[in-house]
Amino acid sequence: MMGSSEKIEQARQDYIESLAETMEMYGLSPSMGRLFGIMFFHDEPMTLDEMRGLTGMSKTSMSTGVRALSRLKLVHKKWQKGVRKDLYEAEHDQFRSFVDFFSQLWEKEIELNQKTLKKAEKNLTNLLNDPELTPDEKEQVESDLSKLEQAQLYYTWLEKLAHSFESGEIFKHVPIPNQKE
Amino acid sequence: MMGSSEKIEQARQDYIESLAETMEMYGLSPSMGRLFGIMFFHDEPMTLDEMRGLTGMSKTSMSTGVRALSRLKLVHKKWQKGVRKDLYEAEHDQFRSFVDFFSQLWEKEIELNQKTLKKAEKNLTNLLNDPELTPDEKEQVESDLSKLEQAQLYYTWLEKLAHSFESGEIFKHVPIPNQKE
DNA sequence: CTGTTCGTACAGAAAAAACTGTACAAAATT
DNA sequence: AATTTTGTACAGTTTTTTCTGTACGAACAG
């Protein structure tokens, strides 16, 4: 038979594990997910050493893990007077975490691919003027160009979507439901 | 100096590599990304052996890779009369790929976490009636419950968002721009 | 029925990622 | 100024993932 404290702990652990699995789907490592889960339930901002204590992992891992989570804005550094150690807490607003996470991801995709896309488009367009181009090759180039043009359209749209997430406009179109569902 | 064909090939390769990097961000392996890129440019549906030829990888890898891409609906099996081998082609509609990919991901997150969430909620709620609960523990339970309630709100919202993607409703709110931007 | 061809399961090898302990620089404390 | 505390860089180890080759069953062809 479990005592009350153990039951509380068990419920937490179960949900944390579930959260971690989810975050794994999104490309984070399981331990980073678990770390986030722990911070999600921890009411006070945490130090690296506390994290080490609760995860049982090395301080180095905590340091890198929490920095990765910070970059994704899932976790924030929080300053407290009189405390020398760095303090971190999980972002309380899950909606914010969500929209930030995906808009960041998509912005990165856009930046990365659009650069390459433009360059490829330019090279191919130049090639169209090359007199040595065989008819077959020309057709090939045109086919590729039309694919890239289509892709460009997609990136333009994605940019708009990312903005809509970042700005919170998305919540106008898909509103947050009332407390009582 | 490069011939025309090499230049075409180079432009493709560059973009493919870029695509692959993006897909890596989304948790796919680089080679799966590259495979998708190749199929993106390949006009005809491809057989496993053609893929093997173009990627230089084993047929086993092609088989598993293409099946993973199929599950994500980034690639489709296509039947052609008289052809015995399985044929696959990349989904032409990038918008569809995108919304399918993310709504699938989110639905999975919801299913996975909501189950655990409900169970944890139930256990904690039961615990509230336990006479052995110390005041501290009670506070703890209530704090956890309120976090879970908040999370539930998030899943309810996410479900709506996923539907909006799946159904294409999202395109009403964030319209696809015109061909000529 | 016999011999091919095709896709995939599976075990092991190769490659990549995650994790740890040590070492050290920066900042704070004495 | 000397000492302690704190976070991170880095090298090496462990764990996980990815990839390959062999083997085999199913579908087809002769």
GROMACS .gro file of C-alpha atoms (C1' of nucleotides) in nm:
model
  422
    1MET     CA    1   0.000   0.000   0.000
    2MET     CA    2   0.127   0.343  -0.098
    3GLY     CA    3   0.126   0.644   0.130
    4SER     CA    4  -0.025   0.970   0.012
    5SER     CA    5   0.307   1.127  -0.077
    6GLU     CA    6   0.403   0.833  -0.290
    7LYS     CA    7   0.073   0.855  -0.472
    8ILE     CA    8   0.122   1.220  -0.544
    9GLU     CA    9   0.471   1.149  -0.665
   10GLN     CA   10   0.346   0.863  -0.880
   11ALA     CA   11   0.083   1.078  -1.050
   12ARG     CA   12   0.346   1.337  -1.130
   13GLN     CA   13   0.593   1.086  -1.258
   14ASP     CA   14   0.337   0.935  -1.489
   15TYR     CA   15   0.243   1.265  -1.641
   16ILE     CA   16   0.607   1.373  -1.667
   17GLU     CA   17   0.693   1.056  -1.852
   18SER     CA   18   0.407   1.120  -2.090
   19LEU     CA   19   0.520   1.477  -2.149
   20ALA     CA   20   0.871   1.354  -2.215
   21GLU     CA   21   0.747   1.111  -2.476
   22THR     CA   22   0.562   1.391  -2.649
   23MET     CA   23   0.863   1.613  -2.654
   24GLU     CA   24   1.060   1.327  -2.799
   25MET     CA   25   0.820   1.334  -3.094
   26TYR     CA   26   0.922   1.694  -3.143
   27GLY     CA   27   1.288   1.605  -3.164
   28LEU     CA   28   1.394   1.668  -2.807
   29SER     CA   29   1.577   1.399  -2.616
   30PRO     CA   30   1.379   1.207  -2.354
   31SER     CA   31   1.586   1.340  -2.069
   32MET     CA   32   1.532   1.696  -2.179
   33GLY     CA   33   1.164   1.622  -2.186
   34ARG     CA   34   1.177   1.476  -1.840
   35LEU     CA   35   1.369   1.776  -1.715
   36PHE     CA   36   1.103   2.002  -1.853
   37GLY     CA   37   0.833   1.794  -1.691
   38ILE     CA   38   1.001   1.822  -1.356
   39MET     CA   39   1.026   2.195  -1.392
   40PHE     CA   40   0.664   2.209  -1.499
   41PHE     CA   41   0.555   2.077  -1.161
   42HIS     CA   42   0.817   2.257  -0.958
   43ASP     CA   43   0.666   2.577  -0.831
   44GLU     CA   44   0.982   2.760  -0.741
   45PRO     CA   45   1.256   2.844  -0.990
   46MET     CA   46   1.524   2.576  -0.981
   47THR     CA   47   1.901   2.573  -0.967
   48LEU     CA   48   2.114   2.333  -1.166
   49ASP     CA   49   2.196   2.144  -0.850
   50GLU     CA   50   1.831   2.092  -0.763
   51MET     CA   51   1.775   1.960  -1.111
   52ARG     CA   52   2.068   1.729  -1.071
   53GLY     CA   53   1.916   1.603  -0.752
   54LEU     CA   54   1.575   1.538  -0.904
   55THR     CA   55   1.688   1.388  -1.233
   56GLY     CA   56   1.986   1.199  -1.095
   57MET     CA   57   2.192   1.321  -1.386
   58SER     CA   58   2.517   1.509  -1.406
   59LYS     CA   59   2.539   1.883  -1.365
   60THR     CA   60   2.688   1.912  -1.712
   61SER     CA   61   2.378   1.755  -1.858
   62MET     CA   62   2.158   1.988  -1.662
   63SER     CA   63   2.352   2.283  -1.790
   64THR     CA   64   2.327   2.184  -2.155
   65GLY     CA   65   1.972   2.063  -2.118
   66VAL     CA   66   1.840   2.376  -1.960
   67ARG     CA   67   2.017   2.591  -2.214
   68ALA     CA   68   1.855   2.399  -2.496
   69LEU     CA   69   1.517   2.440  -2.334
   70SER     CA   70   1.588   2.810  -2.292
   71ARG     CA   71   1.668   2.851  -2.658
   72LEU     CA   72   1.331   2.699  -2.733
   73LYS     CA   73   1.173   2.933  -2.481
   74LEU     CA   74   1.025   2.644  -2.288
   75VAL     CA   75   1.220   2.758  -1.984
   76HIS     CA   76   1.327   3.098  -1.859
   77LYS     CA   77   1.614   3.224  -1.655
   78LYS     CA   78   1.482   3.405  -1.352
   79TRP     CA   79   1.684   3.632  -1.135
   80GLN     CA   80   1.629   3.649  -0.759
   81LYS     CA   81   1.806   3.890  -0.532
   82GLY     CA   82   2.052   3.737  -0.294
   83VAL     CA   83   2.073   3.415  -0.491
   84ARG     CA   84   2.400   3.359  -0.664
   85LYS     CA   85   2.307   3.055  -0.865
   86ASP     CA   86   2.122   3.072  -1.192
   87LEU     CA   87   1.755   3.004  -1.151
   88TYR     CA   88   1.528   2.860  -1.415
   89GLU     CA   89   1.157   2.802  -1.434
   90ALA     CA   90   0.929   2.644  -1.691
   91GLU     CA   91   0.724   2.881  -1.899
   92HIS     CA   92   0.386   2.883  -1.724
   93ASP     CA   93   0.181   2.963  -2.029
   94GLN     CA   94   0.156   2.650  -2.235
   95PHE     CA   95  -0.011   2.835  -2.518
   96ARG     CA   96   0.281   3.068  -2.542
   97SER     CA   97   0.527   2.779  -2.534
   98PHE     CA   98   0.339   2.614  -2.812
   99VAL     CA   99   0.314   2.904  -3.051
  100ASP     CA  100   0.670   3.012  -2.981
  101PHE     CA  101   0.804   2.666  -3.039
  102PHE     CA  102   0.642   2.619  -3.375
  103SER     CA  103   0.686   2.967  -3.508
  104GLN     CA  104   1.056   2.942  -3.425
  105LEU     CA  105   1.076   2.609  -3.601
  106TRP     CA  106   0.902   2.736  -3.909
  107GLU     CA  107   1.102   3.056  -3.925
  108LYS     CA  108   1.415   2.849  -3.919
  109GLU     CA  109   1.283   2.633  -4.201
  110ILE     CA  110   1.201   2.938  -4.407
  111GLU     CA  111   1.534   3.103  -4.355
  112LEU     CA  112   1.726   2.789  -4.431
  113ASN     CA  113   1.540   2.682  -4.741
  114GLN     CA  114   1.453   3.010  -4.897
  115LYS     CA  115   1.814   3.109  -4.928
  116THR     CA  116   1.896   2.790  -5.113
  117LEU     CA  117   1.581   2.817  -5.317
  118LYS     CA  118   1.658   3.164  -5.445
  119LYS     CA  119   2.008   3.063  -5.540
  120ALA     CA  120   1.891   2.756  -5.725
  121GLU     CA  121   1.624   2.960  -5.900
  122LYS     CA  122   1.880   3.213  -6.014
  123ASN     CA  123   2.120   2.952  -6.144
  124LEU     CA  124   1.850   2.771  -6.334
  125THR     CA  125   1.707   3.088  -6.482
  126ASN     CA  126   2.051   3.188  -6.607
  127LEU     CA  127   2.090   2.846  -6.757
  128LEU     CA  128   1.782   2.902  -6.972
  129ASN     CA  129   1.978   3.152  -7.180
  130ASP     CA  130   2.261   2.912  -7.241
  131PRO     CA  131   2.264   2.828  -7.615
  132GLU     CA  132   2.423   2.492  -7.548
  133LEU     CA  133   2.115   2.371  -7.364
  134THR     CA  134   1.957   2.071  -7.534
  135PRO     CA  135   1.576   2.065  -7.562
  136ASP     CA  136   1.562   1.787  -7.308
  137GLU     CA  137   1.769   1.984  -7.065
  138LYS     CA  138   1.557   2.290  -7.119
  139GLU     CA  139   1.245   2.099  -7.033
  140GLN     CA  140   1.415   1.966  -6.725
  141VAL     CA  141   1.511   2.314  -6.611
  142GLU     CA  142   1.162   2.444  -6.665
  143SER     CA  143   1.012   2.158  -6.471
  144ASP     CA  144   1.249   2.219  -6.181
  145LEU     CA  145   1.179   2.590  -6.188
  146SER     CA  146   0.808   2.538  -6.166
  147LYS     CA  147   0.857   2.310  -5.867
  148LEU     CA  148   1.068   2.573  -5.696
  149GLU     CA  149   0.814   2.842  -5.773
  150GLN     CA  150   0.549   2.630  -5.607
  151ALA     CA  151   0.778   2.584  -5.309
  152GLN     CA  152   0.830   2.958  -5.288
  153LEU     CA  153   0.457   3.001  -5.260
  154TYR     CA  154   0.459   2.760  -4.972
  155TYR     CA  155   0.729   2.952  -4.787
  156THR     CA  156   0.543   3.277  -4.834
  157TRP     CA  157   0.238   3.120  -4.680
  158LEU     CA  158   0.435   2.960  -4.400
  159GLU     CA  159   0.580   3.298  -4.312
  160LYS     CA  160   0.229   3.432  -4.273
  161LEU     CA  161   0.132   3.138  -4.058
  162ALA     CA  162   0.435   3.180  -3.836
  163HIS     CA  163   0.350   3.548  -3.790
  164SER     CA  164  -0.003   3.458  -3.699
  165PHE     CA  165   0.129   3.226  -3.430
  166GLU     CA  166   0.391   3.464  -3.301
  167SER     CA  167   0.154   3.757  -3.277
  168GLY     CA  168  -0.120   3.553  -3.116
  169GLU     CA  169  -0.352   3.629  -3.403
  170ILE     CA  170  -0.411   3.256  -3.435
  171PHE     CA  171  -0.609   3.272  -3.112
  172LYS     CA  172  -0.863   3.492  -3.284
  173HIS     CA  173  -0.928   3.220  -3.540
  174VAL     CA  174  -0.898   2.925  -3.306
  175PRO     CA  175  -1.002   3.066  -2.972
  176ILE     CA  176  -0.894   2.929  -2.640
  177PRO     CA  177  -1.197   2.751  -2.495
  178ASN     CA  178  -1.356   2.847  -2.167
  179GLN     CA  179  -1.226   2.711  -1.841
  180LYS     CA  180  -1.526   2.482  -1.815
  181GLU     CA  181  -1.530   2.290  -2.139
  182MET     CA  182   3.382   2.445  -6.609
  183MET     CA  183   3.057   2.258  -6.554
  184GLY     CA  184   2.831   2.137  -6.833
  185SER     CA  185   2.464   2.222  -6.827
  186SER     CA  186   2.356   1.889  -6.692
  187GLU     CA  187   2.596   1.914  -6.404
  188LYS     CA  188   2.466   2.258  -6.322
  189ILE     CA  189   2.108   2.134  -6.318
  190GLU     CA  190   2.212   1.848  -6.098
  191GLN     CA  191   2.402   2.081  -5.868
  192ALA     CA  192   2.103   2.311  -5.822
  193ARG     CA  193   1.888   2.015  -5.733
  194GLN     CA  194   2.139   1.869  -5.494
  195ASP     CA  195   2.172   2.197  -5.310
  196TYR     CA  196   1.802   2.231  -5.261
  197ILE     CA  197   1.764   1.868  -5.165
  198GLU     CA  198   2.031   1.903  -4.901
  199SER     CA  199   1.852   2.205  -4.765
  200LEU     CA  200   1.521   2.021  -4.755
  201ALA     CA  201   1.688   1.734  -4.577
  202GLU     CA  202   1.826   1.965  -4.311
  203THR     CA  203   1.480   2.105  -4.253
  204MET     CA  204   1.327   1.765  -4.217
  205GLU     CA  205   1.598   1.681  -3.972
  206MET     CA  206   1.467   1.967  -3.758
  207TYR     CA  207   1.134   1.790  -3.757
  208GLY     CA  208   1.286   1.472  -3.624
  209LEU     CA  209   1.338   1.279  -3.946
  210SER     CA  210   1.677   1.133  -4.023
  211PRO     CA  211   1.888   1.316  -4.281
  212SER     CA  212   1.877   1.030  -4.524
  213MET     CA  213   1.501   1.014  -4.511
  214GLY     CA  214   1.499   1.383  -4.583
  215ARG     CA  215   1.731   1.335  -4.874
  216LEU     CA  216   1.517   1.054  -5.006
  217PHE     CA  217   1.214   1.276  -4.992
  218GLY     CA  218   1.403   1.552  -5.172
  219ILE     CA  219   1.498   1.317  -5.450
  220MET     CA  220   1.140   1.208  -5.489
  221PHE     CA  221   1.028   1.569  -5.483
  222PHE     CA  222   1.221   1.638  -5.802
  223HIS     CA  223   1.155   1.303  -5.965
  224ASP     CA  224   0.856   1.341  -6.192
  225GLU     CA  225   0.768   0.976  -6.235
  226PRO     CA  226   0.676   0.747  -5.947
  227MET     CA  227   0.984   0.558  -5.832
  228THR     CA  228   1.065   0.200  -5.748
  229LEU     CA  229   1.278   0.097  -5.454
  230ASP     CA  230   1.557   0.005  -5.692
  231GLU     CA  231   1.559   0.345  -5.853
  232MET     CA  232   1.580   0.502  -5.511
  233ARG     CA  233   1.865   0.273  -5.425
  234GLY     CA  234   2.040   0.387  -5.739
  235LEU     CA  235   1.995   0.756  -5.668
  236THR     CA  236   2.069   0.751  -5.298
  237GLY     CA  237   2.345   0.491  -5.312
  238MET     CA  238   2.192   0.325  -5.011
  239SER     CA  239   2.070  -0.028  -4.948
  240LYS     CA  240   1.733  -0.151  -5.061
  241THR     CA  241   1.640  -0.233  -4.704
  242SER     CA  242   1.692   0.129  -4.610
  243MET     CA  243   1.481   0.241  -4.901
  244SER     CA  244   1.205   0.009  -4.792
  245THR     CA  245   1.198   0.131  -4.434
  246GLY     CA  246   1.254   0.491  -4.532
  247VAL     CA  247   0.975   0.505  -4.783
  248ARG     CA  248   0.738   0.336  -4.542
  249ALA     CA  249   0.813   0.593  -4.276
  250LEU     CA  250   0.753   0.871  -4.526
  251SER     CA  251   0.428   0.703  -4.624
  252ARG     CA  252   0.307   0.692  -4.269
  253LEU     CA  253   0.369   1.064  -4.250
  254LYS     CA  254   0.182   1.105  -4.577
  255LEU     CA  255   0.478   1.276  -4.736
  256VAL     CA  256   0.490   1.003  -4.999
  257HIS     CA  257   0.221   0.791  -5.162
  258LYS     CA  258   0.211   0.447  -5.307
  259LYS     CA  259   0.095   0.465  -5.664
  260TRP     CA  260  -0.025   0.175  -5.867
  261GLN     CA  261   0.047   0.146  -6.239
  262LYS     CA  262  -0.090  -0.129  -6.457
  263GLY     CA  263   0.162  -0.373  -6.585
  264VAL     CA  264   0.422  -0.270  -6.331
  265ARG     CA  265   0.490  -0.532  -6.073
  266LYS     CA  266   0.711  -0.329  -5.843
  267ASP     CA  267   0.576  -0.091  -5.584
  268LEU     CA  268   0.579   0.266  -5.702
  269TYR     CA  269   0.603   0.572  -5.480
  270GLU     CA  270   0.580   0.941  -5.544
  271ALA     CA  271   0.618   1.247  -5.326
  272GLU     CA  272   0.298   1.425  -5.231
  273HIS     CA  273   0.278   1.708  -5.484
  274ASP     CA  274   0.080   1.943  -5.266
  275GLN     CA  275   0.318   2.087  -5.011
  276PHE     CA  276   0.037   2.255  -4.827
  277ARG     CA  277  -0.134   1.924  -4.776
  278SER     CA  278   0.190   1.762  -4.661
  279PHE     CA  279   0.238   2.039  -4.413
  280VAL     CA  280  -0.105   2.039  -4.254
  281ASP     CA  281  -0.120   1.661  -4.248
  282PHE     CA  282   0.219   1.634  -4.089
  283PHE     CA  283   0.145   1.868  -3.805
  284SER     CA  284  -0.211   1.765  -3.739
  285GLN     CA  285  -0.094   1.405  -3.715
  286LEU     CA  286   0.179   1.507  -3.474
  287TRP     CA  287  -0.058   1.704  -3.257
  288GLU     CA  288  -0.324   1.437  -3.253
  289LYS     CA  289  -0.065   1.192  -3.134
  290GLU     CA  290   0.041   1.431  -2.859
  291ILE     CA  291  -0.318   1.475  -2.748
  292GLU     CA  292  -0.398   1.107  -2.744
  293LEU     CA  293  -0.082   1.021  -2.557
  294ASN     CA  294  -0.098   1.288  -2.291
  295GLN     CA  295  -0.465   1.320  -2.236
  296LYS     CA  296  -0.497   0.961  -2.130
  297THR     CA  297  -0.226   1.003  -1.869
  298LEU     CA  298  -0.365   1.336  -1.766
  299LYS     CA  299  -0.713   1.202  -1.695
  300LYS     CA  300  -0.575   0.916  -1.493
  301ALA     CA  301  -0.353   1.146  -1.287
  302GLU     CA  302  -0.642   1.382  -1.234
  303LYS     CA  303  -0.862   1.101  -1.111
  304ASN     CA  304  -0.602   0.967  -0.871
  305LEU     CA  305  -0.532   1.307  -0.728
  306THR     CA  306  -0.898   1.393  -0.689
  307ASN     CA  307  -0.958   1.070  -0.500
  308LEU     CA  308  -0.665   1.150  -0.281
  309LEU     CA  309  -0.835   1.471  -0.170
  310ASN     CA  310  -1.087   1.266   0.027
  311ASP     CA  311  -0.820   1.073   0.206
  312PRO     CA  312  -0.840   1.169   0.577
  313GLU     CA  313  -0.471   1.090   0.625
  314LEU     CA  314  -0.370   1.375   0.395
  315THR     CA  315  -0.162   1.635   0.576
  316PRO     CA  316  -0.239   2.001   0.505
  317ASP     CA  317   0.089   2.031   0.315
  318GLU     CA  318   0.006   1.737   0.099
  319LYS     CA  319  -0.338   1.870   0.033
  320GLU     CA  320  -0.196   2.196  -0.090
  321GLN     CA  321   0.042   2.003  -0.308
  322VAL     CA  322  -0.238   1.802  -0.462
  323GLU     CA  323  -0.443   2.109  -0.530
  324SER     CA  324  -0.154   2.283  -0.693
  325ASP     CA  325  -0.090   1.983  -0.916
  326LEU     CA  326  -0.456   1.956  -1.004
  327SER     CA  327  -0.473   2.315  -1.112
  328LYS     CA  328  -0.170   2.262  -1.337
  329LEU     CA  329  -0.335   1.962  -1.494
  330GLU     CA  330  -0.657   2.150  -1.543
  331GLN     CA  331  -0.466   2.418  -1.725
  332ALA     CA  332  -0.301   2.152  -1.938
  333GLN     CA  333  -0.639   2.004  -2.021
  334LEU     CA  334  -0.745   2.341  -2.153
  335TYR     CA  335  -0.442   2.339  -2.377
  336TYR     CA  336  -0.523   1.995  -2.518
  337THR     CA  337  -0.879   2.099  -2.588
  338TRP     CA  338  -0.749   2.395  -2.781
  339LEU     CA  339  -0.488   2.190  -2.962
  340GLU     CA  340  -0.757   1.951  -3.075
  341LYS     CA  341  -0.941   2.239  -3.233
  342LEU     CA  342  -0.626   2.362  -3.400
  343ALA     CA  343  -0.549   2.019  -3.539
  344HIS     CA  344  -0.901   1.997  -3.681
  345SER     CA  345  -0.861   2.333  -3.840
  346PHE     CA  346  -0.545   2.212  -4.012
  347GLU     CA  347  -0.687   1.878  -4.113
  348SER     CA  348  -1.002   2.023  -4.260
  349GLY     CA  349  -0.821   2.299  -4.440
  350GLU     CA  350  -1.012   2.560  -4.246
  351ILE     CA  351  -0.680   2.716  -4.153
  352PHE     CA  352  -0.650   2.834  -4.513
  353LYS     CA  353  -0.952   3.052  -4.462
  354HIS     CA  354  -0.775   3.235  -4.183
  355VAL     CA  355  -0.430   3.235  -4.334
  356PRO     CA  356  -0.497   3.227  -4.706
  357ILE     CA  357  -0.258   3.092  -4.962
  358PRO     CA  358  -0.110   3.393  -5.140
  359ASN     CA  359  -0.150   3.451  -5.510
  360GLN     CA  360   0.088   3.292  -5.756
  361LYS     CA  361   0.252   3.628  -5.819
  362GLU     CA  362   0.334   3.757  -5.475
  363DC     C1'  363   0.532  -2.716  -6.050
  364DT     C1'  364   0.976  -2.467  -6.079
  365DG     C1'  365   1.228  -2.074  -6.094
  366DT     C1'  366   1.230  -1.559  -6.055
  367DT     C1'  367   1.148  -1.132  -5.867
  368DC     C1'  368   1.014  -0.837  -5.506
  369DG     C1'  369   0.965  -0.643  -5.043
  370DT     C1'  370   1.066  -0.689  -4.567
  371DA     C1'  371   1.231  -0.912  -4.108
  372DC     C1'  372   1.615  -0.965  -3.852
  373DA     C1'  373   2.091  -0.966  -3.665
  374DG     C1'  374   2.498  -0.748  -3.657
  375DA     C1'  375   2.813  -0.343  -3.790
  376DA     C1'  376   2.879   0.143  -3.831
  377DA     C1'  377   2.764   0.603  -3.712
  378DA     C1'  378   2.557   0.945  -3.421
  379DA     C1'  379   2.384   1.118  -2.994
  380DA     C1'  380   2.362   1.150  -2.513
  381DC     C1'  381   2.589   1.150  -2.091
  382DT     C1'  382   2.974   1.185  -1.743
  383DG     C1'  383   3.392   1.346  -1.505
  384DT     C1'  384   3.763   1.644  -1.511
  385DA     C1'  385   3.937   2.087  -1.574
  386DC     C1'  386   3.903   2.560  -1.584
  387DA     C1'  387   3.749   3.055  -1.616
  388DA     C1'  388   3.450   3.398  -1.414
  389DA     C1'  389   3.237   3.583  -1.027
  390DA     C1'  390   3.156   3.615  -0.542
  391DT     C1'  391   3.314   3.566  -0.066
  392DT     C1'  392   3.638   3.587   0.290
  393DA     C1'  393   4.489   3.863  -0.250
  394DA     C1'  394   4.340   3.399  -0.153
  395DT     C1'  395   3.961   3.082  -0.144
  396DT     C1'  396   3.528   2.912  -0.266
  397DT     C1'  397   3.143   2.864  -0.561
  398DT     C1'  398   2.925   2.830  -1.005
  399DG     C1'  399   2.857   2.728  -1.490
  400DT     C1'  400   3.047   2.536  -1.902
  401DA     C1'  401   3.406   2.335  -2.246
  402DC     C1'  402   3.596   1.929  -2.375
  403DA     C1'  403   3.747   1.437  -2.416
  404DG     C1'  404   3.615   0.998  -2.359
  405DT     C1'  405   3.249   0.644  -2.268
  406DT     C1'  406   2.797   0.457  -2.301
  407DT     C1'  407   2.372   0.426  -2.526
  408DT     C1'  408   2.081   0.478  -2.923
  409DT     C1'  409   1.998   0.511  -3.393
  410DT     C1'  410   2.090   0.417  -3.855
  411DC     C1'  411   2.237   0.128  -4.205
  412DT     C1'  412   2.372  -0.307  -4.441
  413DG     C1'  413   2.367  -0.800  -4.587
  414DT     C1'  414   2.153  -1.226  -4.554
  415DA     C1'  415   1.749  -1.487  -4.548
  416DC     C1'  416   1.294  -1.580  -4.643
  417DG     C1'  417   0.789  -1.569  -4.772
  418DA     C1'  418   0.465  -1.401  -5.116
  419DA     C1'  419   0.342  -1.303  -5.574
  420DC     C1'  420   0.418  -1.382  -6.034
  421DA     C1'  421   0.609  -1.606  -6.482
  422DG     C1'  422   0.725  -1.969  -6.755
   0.00000   0.00000   0.00000
